mmCIF file of C-alpha atoms in Angstrom:
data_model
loop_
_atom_site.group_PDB
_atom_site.id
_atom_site.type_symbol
_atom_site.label_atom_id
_atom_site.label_comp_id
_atom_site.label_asym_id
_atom_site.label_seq_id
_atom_site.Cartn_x
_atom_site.Cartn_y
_atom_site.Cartn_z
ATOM 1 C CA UNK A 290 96.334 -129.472 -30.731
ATOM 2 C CA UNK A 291 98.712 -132.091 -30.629
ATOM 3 C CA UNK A 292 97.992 -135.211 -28.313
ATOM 4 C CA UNK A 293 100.819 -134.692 -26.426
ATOM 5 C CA UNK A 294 100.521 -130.846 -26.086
ATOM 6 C CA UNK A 295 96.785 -131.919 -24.246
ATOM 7 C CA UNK A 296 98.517 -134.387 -21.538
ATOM 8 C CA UNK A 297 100.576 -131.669 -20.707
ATOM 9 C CA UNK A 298 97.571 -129.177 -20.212
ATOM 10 C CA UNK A 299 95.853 -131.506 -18.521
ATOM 11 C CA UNK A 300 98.604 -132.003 -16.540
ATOM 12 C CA UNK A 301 98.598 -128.733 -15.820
ATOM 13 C CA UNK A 302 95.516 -128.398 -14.849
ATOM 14 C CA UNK A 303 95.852 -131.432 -12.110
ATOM 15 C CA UNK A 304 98.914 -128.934 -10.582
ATOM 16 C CA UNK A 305 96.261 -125.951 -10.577
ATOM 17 C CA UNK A 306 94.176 -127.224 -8.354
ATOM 18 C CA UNK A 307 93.028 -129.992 -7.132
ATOM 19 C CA UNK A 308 89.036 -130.659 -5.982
ATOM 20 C CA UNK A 309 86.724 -132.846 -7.140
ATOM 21 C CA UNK A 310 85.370 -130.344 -9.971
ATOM 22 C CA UNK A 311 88.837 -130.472 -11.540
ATOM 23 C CA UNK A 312 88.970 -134.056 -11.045
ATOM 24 C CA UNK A 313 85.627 -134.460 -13.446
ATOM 25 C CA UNK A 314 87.342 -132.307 -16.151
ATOM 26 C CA UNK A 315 90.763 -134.122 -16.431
ATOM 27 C CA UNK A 316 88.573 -137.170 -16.406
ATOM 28 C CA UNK A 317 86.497 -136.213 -19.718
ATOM 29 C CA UNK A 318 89.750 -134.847 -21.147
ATOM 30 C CA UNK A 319 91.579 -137.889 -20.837
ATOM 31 C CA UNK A 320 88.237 -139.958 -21.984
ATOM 32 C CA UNK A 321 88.603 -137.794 -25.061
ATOM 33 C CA UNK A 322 92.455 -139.075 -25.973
ATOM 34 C CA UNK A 323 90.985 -142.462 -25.282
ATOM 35 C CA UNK A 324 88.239 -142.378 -27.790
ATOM 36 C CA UNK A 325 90.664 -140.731 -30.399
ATOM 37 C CA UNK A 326 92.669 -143.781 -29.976
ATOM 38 C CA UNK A 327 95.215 -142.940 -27.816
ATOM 39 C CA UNK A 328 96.326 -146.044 -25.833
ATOM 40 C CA UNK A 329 96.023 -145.362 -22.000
ATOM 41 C CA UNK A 330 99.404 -146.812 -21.101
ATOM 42 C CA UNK A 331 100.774 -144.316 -23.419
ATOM 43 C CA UNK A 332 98.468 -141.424 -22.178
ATOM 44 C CA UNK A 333 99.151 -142.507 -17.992
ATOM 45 C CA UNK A 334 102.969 -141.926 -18.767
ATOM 46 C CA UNK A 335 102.825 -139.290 -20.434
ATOM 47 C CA UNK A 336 100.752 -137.746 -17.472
ATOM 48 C CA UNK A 337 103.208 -138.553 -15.175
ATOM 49 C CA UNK A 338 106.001 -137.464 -16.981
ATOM 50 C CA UNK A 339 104.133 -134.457 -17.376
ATOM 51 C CA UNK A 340 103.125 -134.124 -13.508
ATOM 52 C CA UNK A 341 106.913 -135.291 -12.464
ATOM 53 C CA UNK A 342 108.297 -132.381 -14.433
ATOM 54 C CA UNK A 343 106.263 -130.109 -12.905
ATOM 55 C CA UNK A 344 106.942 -131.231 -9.369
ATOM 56 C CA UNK A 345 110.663 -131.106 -10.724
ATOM 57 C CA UNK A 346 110.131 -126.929 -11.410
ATOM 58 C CA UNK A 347 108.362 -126.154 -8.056
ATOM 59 C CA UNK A 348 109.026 -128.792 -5.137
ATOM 60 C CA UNK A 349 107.103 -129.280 -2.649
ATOM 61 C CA UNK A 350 108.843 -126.940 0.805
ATOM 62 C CA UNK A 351 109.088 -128.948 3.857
ATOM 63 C CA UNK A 352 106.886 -127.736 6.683
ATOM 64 C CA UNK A 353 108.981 -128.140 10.023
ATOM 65 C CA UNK A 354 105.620 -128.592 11.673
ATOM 66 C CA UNK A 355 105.495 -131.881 9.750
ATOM 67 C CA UNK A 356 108.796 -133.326 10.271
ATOM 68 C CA UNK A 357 109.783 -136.738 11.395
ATOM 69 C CA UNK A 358 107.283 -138.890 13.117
ATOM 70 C CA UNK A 359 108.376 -141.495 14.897
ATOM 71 C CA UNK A 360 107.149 -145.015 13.792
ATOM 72 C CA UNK A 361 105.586 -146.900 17.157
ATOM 73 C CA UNK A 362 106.070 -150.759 17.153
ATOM 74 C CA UNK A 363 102.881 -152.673 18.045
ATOM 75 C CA UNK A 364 102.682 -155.847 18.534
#
């Protein structure tokens, strides 16, 4: 499998779900592109290309319970 084929599973993977179990698997997979010699500036942007195109396919749907909250001043 290609490097680049892997950031994009793991990517996919982060979408999946997201707990702390997942979190220790994407962490070993990206250890393993590190100590293959991938450099991690290369690997982080391809991850968030990766995670931006995803977001891209499937946005994220407003809740109106959420909305606006007003931003109080304190002083």
């Amino acid at each position: 499998m290609d490097w680049e084929e892997y950031v994009s599973e793991i990517a996919s993977d982060i979408v999946k779900e997201q707990s702390p179990k997942r979190l220790f698997q994407v962490r070993g997979k990206i250890y393993e592109l590190l100590i293959n010699c991938i450099p991690p500036k290369i690997v982080l942007k391809r991850l968030l290309f990766e995670l931006l195109k995803s977001s891209l396919k499937s946005p994220w749907k407003a809740s109106p319970k959420l909305g606006r909250k007003k931003c109080l001043k304190t002083d």
